[in-house]
Amino acid sequence: MKTHVLLKAPISDGEHQKLKDNFLQYSMDFALSEPLTPHEREKKLSKAEIYFGKEFDLDHLELMQSIKWIHLQSSFINNYKFKMQCDQRNILITHSRTVEATNIAEYVLSWSNFLMKGLDGCLLKNEALIEPSHCQDKRFLQIGLGSVGSEIARLAKVNAYKVWGIRKRGPSFHPHCNKIYSLDQLHSLLSTSDVVCCALSKDKLKASVFNRASLQHMKKGAILIFLNNCELVDLKDLKLTLQKGDLKAAVFDSTHPLLQSVKDIEGVFITPAIAAHPLGSCKRALDIFQRNLRHFIYGNFSKMSNLS
């Protein structure tokens, strides 16, 4: 009987056929990305022994009674509940997180400069381009100073912003920040920040930390940028704040379904989680997955590799 493989990732028709031809001992199922009824989805998940995908829904794990190995292209592998449940059930986890800090930083600063210079207004209103203002002396508040946050801070400094950083462990030296603060000081910093970029996950901040109270503290005309962590903002409160004209814009790099409620609001810009996955990352992830599949066939689990 063939091992059932469930794939939920953007794979070309050519790659589909290649997988089927090269791995005859596996039954390849690409249908999870198609519209399915709840019953059809449950049936597919219950049969799956191997899962390959860009993202993962934790609720699906309960339904995957036959699962032996999960390969992900995202940082979801760091989710505590996911890791704990996989450990309890002896489910093998591999990953190909092709997250590149420089790509993310370039994404953030491209949006920041674009919006700061007022070019969005010209495009939205079909007016002639105005002379762009400079970013010099504008205040850039970077929340989270891990590898990604640090690279964003570095690039913001290169672009002549005054960079303030917030890190969970509190004030300390950082080479790319003019000043460093703790999370407790967030609200007091919002009123003087022109750009606020959040690179912390919802695991490290309270949900909806950007609620009505904090949004009201923000500087008029400020820009908010969220990197795949839209749960940190109360979208109803954000909608009201934007409609009142208190904020200039909110940028989300996320595919979260919650964002459907604000996608038509002027000043909201949504991209489908593109910053963390540069061009070619899906191909590289698939190459690693195929290499691991060959090791999995023969039980050579110690030779299965990851890409970080």
Tab-separated table of C-alpha atoms in Angstrom:
chain	number	residue	atom	x	y	z
A	1	MET	CA	0.000	0.000	0.000
A	2	LYS	CA	1.342	3.449	-0.957
A	3	THR	CA	2.299	6.046	1.655
A	4	HIS	CA	-0.113	8.992	1.451
A	5	VAL	CA	1.540	12.422	0.998
A	6	LEU	CA	-0.501	15.622	1.363
A	7	LEU	CA	0.960	18.758	-0.248
A	8	LYS	CA	-0.313	22.266	0.453
A	9	ALA	CA	2.052	24.634	-1.318
A	10	PRO	CA	2.269	26.442	-4.673
A	11	ILE	CA	3.730	23.708	-6.902
A	12	SER	CA	3.766	23.906	-10.705
A	13	ASP	CA	2.153	21.246	-12.902
A	14	GLY	CA	5.630	20.186	-14.002
A	15	GLU	CA	6.729	19.669	-10.392
A	16	HIS	CA	3.494	17.736	-9.703
A	17	GLN	CA	4.323	15.266	-12.451
A	18	LYS	CA	7.978	15.056	-11.449
A	19	LEU	CA	7.026	14.098	-7.882
A	20	LYS	CA	4.636	11.412	-9.121
A	21	ASP	CA	7.215	9.978	-11.547
A	22	ASN	CA	10.152	10.027	-9.107
A	23	PHE	CA	8.298	8.656	-6.083
A	24	LEU	CA	6.081	5.835	-7.306
A	25	GLN	CA	5.864	4.342	-3.805
A	26	TYR	CA	4.007	7.454	-2.607
A	27	SER	CA	0.445	8.564	-3.303
A	28	MET	CA	0.725	12.330	-3.946
A	29	ASP	CA	-2.357	14.391	-3.055
A	30	PHE	CA	-2.286	18.050	-4.128
A	31	ALA	CA	-5.990	18.706	-3.574
A	32	LEU	CA	-5.867	20.402	-0.161
A	33	SER	CA	-5.346	23.753	-1.899
A	34	GLU	CA	-8.629	23.296	-3.808
A	35	PRO	CA	-12.057	24.256	-2.372
A	36	LEU	CA	-13.183	21.324	-0.216
A	37	THR	CA	-16.170	20.517	1.957
A	38	PRO	CA	-15.368	19.959	5.672
A	39	HIS	CA	-15.980	16.220	5.177
A	40	GLU	CA	-13.596	16.032	2.193
A	41	ARG	CA	-10.919	17.937	4.108
A	42	GLU	CA	-11.238	15.663	7.164
A	43	LYS	CA	-10.961	12.579	4.956
A	44	LYS	CA	-7.778	13.812	3.290
A	45	LEU	CA	-6.207	14.865	6.584
A	46	SER	CA	-7.024	11.540	8.273
A	47	LYS	CA	-5.244	9.596	5.482
A	48	ALA	CA	-2.117	11.767	5.384
A	49	GLU	CA	1.122	10.155	6.576
A	50	ILE	CA	3.385	12.942	5.263
A	51	TYR	CA	2.542	16.658	5.019
A	52	PHE	CA	4.396	19.329	3.017
A	53	GLY	CA	3.229	22.944	3.155
A	54	LYS	CA	4.044	26.605	3.528
A	55	GLU	CA	1.781	27.015	6.573
A	56	PHE	CA	0.039	24.723	9.039
A	57	ASP	CA	-3.274	24.874	10.902
A	58	LEU	CA	-2.875	23.459	14.412
A	59	ASP	CA	-6.526	22.327	14.413
A	60	HIS	CA	-5.664	19.937	11.559
A	61	LEU	CA	-3.217	17.985	13.710
A	62	GLU	CA	-6.035	16.366	15.700
A	63	LEU	CA	-7.560	15.062	12.468
A	64	MET	CA	-4.250	13.694	11.162
A	65	GLN	CA	-4.350	10.329	12.915
A	66	SER	CA	-1.881	8.652	10.523
A	67	ILE	CA	0.680	11.463	10.274
A	68	LYS	CA	4.355	10.469	10.675
A	69	TRP	CA	6.260	13.417	9.231
A	70	ILE	CA	5.553	17.140	8.695
A	71	HIS	CA	7.761	19.392	6.537
A	72	LEU	CA	7.032	23.133	6.784
A	73	GLN	CA	8.292	26.236	4.988
A	74	SER	CA	7.442	28.585	7.847
A	75	SER	CA	8.490	29.481	11.381
A	76	PHE	CA	5.318	27.749	12.690
A	77	ILE	CA	7.662	24.955	13.749
A	78	ASN	CA	8.528	27.195	16.730
A	79	ASN	CA	4.917	27.130	17.957
A	80	TYR	CA	5.032	25.622	21.452
A	81	LYS	CA	1.727	23.680	21.235
A	82	PHE	CA	2.639	22.308	17.804
A	83	LYS	CA	6.061	21.082	18.986
A	84	MET	CA	4.625	19.588	22.177
A	85	GLN	CA	1.892	17.637	20.336
A	86	CYS	CA	4.357	16.397	17.713
A	87	ASP	CA	6.760	15.246	20.457
A	88	GLN	CA	3.959	13.412	22.280
A	89	ARG	CA	2.970	11.580	19.090
A	90	ASN	CA	6.546	11.019	17.824
A	91	ILE	CA	5.857	12.988	14.655
A	92	LEU	CA	9.014	13.874	12.742
A	93	ILE	CA	9.401	17.587	11.871
A	94	THR	CA	11.671	19.095	9.213
A	95	HIS	CA	11.633	22.590	7.777
A	96	SER	CA	12.978	24.902	5.097
A	97	ARG	CA	12.466	28.348	6.575
A	98	THR	CA	14.046	30.451	3.851
A	99	VAL	CA	13.448	33.614	5.832
A	100	GLU	CA	16.022	36.227	4.900
A	101	ALA	CA	16.341	39.256	7.159
A	102	THR	CA	17.642	41.498	4.367
A	103	ASN	CA	14.621	40.765	2.163
A	104	ILE	CA	12.260	41.576	5.020
A	105	ALA	CA	14.108	44.791	5.894
A	106	GLU	CA	14.027	45.937	2.268
A	107	TYR	CA	10.295	45.217	2.169
A	108	VAL	CA	9.677	47.304	5.322
A	109	LEU	CA	11.817	50.269	4.244
A	110	SER	CA	10.361	50.252	0.730
A	111	TRP	CA	6.877	50.671	2.190
A	112	SER	CA	8.033	53.137	4.826
A	113	ASN	CA	9.798	55.415	2.335
A	114	PHE	CA	7.014	55.100	-0.231
A	115	LEU	CA	4.362	56.153	2.295
A	116	MET	CA	6.523	58.712	4.089
A	117	LYS	CA	7.204	60.552	0.851
A	118	GLY	CA	3.495	60.851	0.101
A	119	LEU	CA	3.657	58.880	-3.129
A	120	ASP	CA	0.709	56.712	-2.096
A	121	GLY	CA	-1.594	59.738	-2.128
A	122	CYS	CA	-0.546	60.579	-5.667
A	123	LEU	CA	-1.202	57.060	-6.862
A	124	LEU	CA	-4.522	56.690	-5.042
A	125	LYS	CA	-5.821	60.040	-6.298
A	126	ASN	CA	-4.216	59.819	-9.762
A	127	GLU	CA	-2.441	63.121	-9.227
A	128	ALA	CA	0.946	64.112	-10.599
A	129	LEU	CA	3.850	63.005	-8.421
A	130	ILE	CA	4.818	65.558	-5.810
A	131	GLU	CA	8.347	66.366	-4.759
A	132	PRO	CA	9.094	63.705	-2.090
A	133	SER	CA	9.921	64.838	1.419
A	134	HIS	CA	13.017	63.430	3.104
A	135	CYS	CA	13.009	60.769	5.809
A	136	GLN	CA	15.766	62.580	7.670
A	137	ASP	CA	14.963	63.146	11.354
A	138	LYS	CA	11.751	61.113	11.107
A	139	ARG	CA	11.442	58.706	14.029
A	140	PHE	CA	11.335	54.971	13.270
A	141	LEU	CA	10.200	52.745	16.171
A	142	GLN	CA	11.305	49.136	15.704
A	143	ILE	CA	9.525	46.662	18.004
A	144	GLY	CA	11.583	43.485	18.271
A	145	LEU	CA	15.343	43.388	17.721
A	146	GLY	CA	16.082	39.804	16.779
A	147	SER	CA	17.904	39.077	13.516
A	148	VAL	CA	15.025	40.485	11.433
A	149	GLY	CA	14.350	43.510	13.653
A	150	SER	CA	18.057	44.361	13.801
A	151	GLU	CA	18.350	44.328	10.019
A	152	ILE	CA	15.266	46.561	9.727
A	153	ALA	CA	16.824	48.970	12.251
A	154	ARG	CA	20.114	48.964	10.326
A	155	LEU	CA	18.419	49.773	7.030
A	156	ALA	CA	16.230	52.450	8.665
A	157	LYS	CA	19.392	54.109	9.976
A	158	VAL	CA	20.947	53.973	6.487
A	159	ASN	CA	17.807	55.750	5.237
A	160	ALA	CA	18.462	58.617	7.697
A	161	TYR	CA	15.690	57.778	10.179
A	162	LYS	CA	16.239	58.303	13.894
A	163	VAL	CA	15.802	54.731	15.090
A	164	TRP	CA	14.321	53.788	18.446
A	165	GLY	CA	14.204	50.119	19.377
A	166	ILE	CA	12.051	48.086	21.736
A	167	ARG	CA	13.277	44.740	22.977
A	168	LYS	CA	11.613	42.411	25.436
A	169	ARG	CA	14.572	42.192	27.795
A	170	GLY	CA	14.714	45.967	28.135
A	171	PRO	CA	17.226	48.756	27.486
A	172	SER	CA	20.758	47.867	26.395
A	173	PHE	CA	23.153	48.867	23.643
A	174	HIS	CA	22.227	48.212	20.006
A	175	PRO	CA	24.507	49.315	17.142
A	176	HIS	CA	21.665	50.458	14.863
A	177	CYS	CA	19.400	52.213	17.377
A	178	ASN	CA	19.723	55.722	18.780
A	179	LYS	CA	17.808	54.630	21.880
A	180	ILE	CA	16.535	51.336	23.323
A	181	TYR	CA	13.430	50.858	25.471
A	182	SER	CA	11.496	48.037	27.117
A	183	LEU	CA	8.041	46.797	26.076
A	184	ASP	CA	6.518	48.510	29.109
A	185	GLN	CA	7.407	51.877	27.567
A	186	LEU	CA	5.664	51.239	24.234
A	187	HIS	CA	2.631	53.495	24.796
A	188	SER	CA	4.742	56.479	25.792
A	189	LEU	CA	6.778	56.200	22.559
A	190	LEU	CA	3.883	55.997	20.093
A	191	SER	CA	3.006	59.703	20.237
A	192	THR	CA	6.382	60.736	18.767
A	193	SER	CA	6.990	57.902	16.272
A	194	ASP	CA	6.470	58.488	12.542
A	195	VAL	CA	6.852	54.815	11.591
A	196	VAL	CA	6.111	51.852	13.872
A	197	CYS	CA	7.231	48.416	12.691
A	198	CYS	CA	6.355	45.305	14.686
A	199	ALA	CA	8.593	42.269	14.166
A	200	LEU	CA	7.576	40.404	17.317
A	201	SER	CA	5.289	37.374	17.176
A	202	LYS	CA	1.967	37.138	19.015
A	203	ASP	CA	3.668	34.638	21.366
A	204	LYS	CA	5.918	37.444	22.660
A	205	LEU	CA	3.306	40.196	22.929
A	206	LYS	CA	-0.209	40.265	24.308
A	207	ALA	CA	-2.887	39.870	21.650
A	208	SER	CA	-4.322	43.169	20.414
A	209	VAL	CA	-1.591	45.248	22.040
A	210	PHE	CA	-2.520	47.831	19.397
A	211	ASN	CA	-6.054	48.526	20.620
A	212	ARG	CA	-8.064	51.742	20.782
A	213	ALA	CA	-6.058	53.088	23.740
A	214	SER	CA	-2.666	52.598	22.083
A	215	LEU	CA	-3.859	53.697	18.622
A	216	GLN	CA	-5.137	56.948	20.137
A	217	HIS	CA	-1.633	57.562	21.500
A	218	MET	CA	-0.095	57.373	18.043
A	219	LYS	CA	1.244	60.407	16.238
A	220	LYS	CA	-1.161	61.803	13.642
A	221	GLY	CA	-0.099	60.684	10.186
A	222	ALA	CA	2.014	57.785	11.488
A	223	ILE	CA	2.576	54.533	9.585
A	224	LEU	CA	2.089	51.054	11.101
A	225	ILE	CA	3.814	47.988	9.617
A	226	PHE	CA	3.077	44.418	10.759
A	227	LEU	CA	5.040	41.358	9.636
A	228	ASN	CA	2.688	38.357	9.636
A	229	ASN	CA	1.389	39.215	13.130
A	230	CYS	CA	-1.923	40.983	12.494
A	231	GLU	CA	-3.375	39.425	15.672
A	232	LEU	CA	-1.486	42.082	17.623
A	233	VAL	CA	-3.814	44.829	16.400
A	234	ASP	CA	-7.532	45.195	17.090
A	235	LEU	CA	-8.750	45.519	13.507
A	236	LYS	CA	-12.052	47.172	14.470
A	237	ASP	CA	-10.195	49.895	16.354
A	238	LEU	CA	-7.683	50.249	13.516
A	239	LYS	CA	-10.508	50.662	11.014
A	240	LEU	CA	-12.026	53.508	13.060
A	241	THR	CA	-8.638	55.190	13.522
A	242	LEU	CA	-7.906	55.127	9.782
A	243	GLN	CA	-11.389	56.343	8.870
A	244	LYS	CA	-10.938	59.315	11.201
A	245	GLY	CA	-7.683	60.141	9.417
A	246	ASP	CA	-5.541	59.821	12.544
A	247	LEU	CA	-3.140	57.353	10.904
A	248	LYS	CA	-1.605	57.606	7.462
A	249	ALA	CA	-1.441	53.884	6.700
A	250	ALA	CA	-1.245	50.325	8.007
A	251	VAL	CA	0.744	47.699	6.103
A	252	PHE	CA	0.289	43.951	6.668
A	253	ASP	CA	2.416	41.215	5.142
A	254	SER	CA	0.087	38.347	5.940
A	255	THR	CA	-2.490	35.952	4.510
A	256	HIS	CA	-4.518	35.855	7.741
A	257	PRO	CA	-8.297	35.657	7.014
A	258	LEU	CA	-8.971	38.311	9.691
A	259	LEU	CA	-7.582	40.931	7.304
A	260	GLN	CA	-10.570	40.527	4.980
A	261	SER	CA	-12.453	42.902	7.292
A	262	VAL	CA	-10.091	45.824	6.533
A	263	LYS	CA	-8.861	45.104	2.993
A	264	ASP	CA	-11.122	47.753	1.417
A	265	ILE	CA	-10.289	50.519	3.905
A	266	GLU	CA	-8.305	53.401	2.431
A	267	GLY	CA	-4.842	53.409	3.946
A	268	VAL	CA	-4.640	49.630	4.423
A	269	PHE	CA	-2.081	47.806	2.281
A	270	ILE	CA	-1.925	43.987	2.382
A	271	THR	CA	0.632	41.701	0.737
A	272	PRO	CA	0.385	37.873	0.910
A	273	ALA	CA	3.314	37.053	3.250
A	274	ILE	CA	5.914	37.806	0.589
A	275	ALA	CA	8.632	39.518	2.649
A	276	ALA	CA	9.930	36.419	4.413
A	277	HIS	CA	9.935	34.169	1.355
A	278	PRO	CA	12.131	35.539	-1.440
A	279	LEU	CA	11.829	34.431	-5.054
A	280	GLY	CA	12.872	30.806	-5.452
A	281	SER	CA	12.297	29.796	-1.827
A	282	CYS	CA	9.424	27.421	-2.734
A	283	LYS	CA	11.664	25.648	-5.248
A	284	ARG	CA	14.449	25.270	-2.676
A	285	ALA	CA	11.975	23.978	-0.085
A	286	LEU	CA	10.644	21.406	-2.552
A	287	ASP	CA	14.194	20.261	-3.396
A	288	ILE	CA	14.922	19.685	0.307
A	289	PHE	CA	11.592	17.904	0.774
A	290	GLN	CA	12.341	15.543	-2.147
A	291	ARG	CA	15.817	14.801	-0.778
A	292	ASN	CA	14.264	14.025	2.611
A	293	LEU	CA	11.610	11.826	0.978
A	294	ARG	CA	14.361	9.555	-0.376
A	295	HIS	CA	15.860	9.199	3.109
A	296	PHE	CA	12.391	8.614	4.606
A	297	ILE	CA	11.792	5.651	2.252
A	298	TYR	CA	14.744	3.777	3.747
A	299	GLY	CA	14.267	4.954	7.319
A	300	ASN	CA	17.411	7.115	7.270
A	301	PHE	CA	15.794	9.744	9.489
A	302	SER	CA	19.115	11.044	10.848
A	303	LYS	CA	20.117	12.098	7.317
A	304	MET	CA	16.998	14.219	6.775
A	305	SER	CA	18.000	17.882	6.673
A	306	ASN	CA	16.601	21.358	7.351
A	307	LEU	CA	17.225	24.757	5.801
A	308	SER	CA	17.088	27.818	8.078
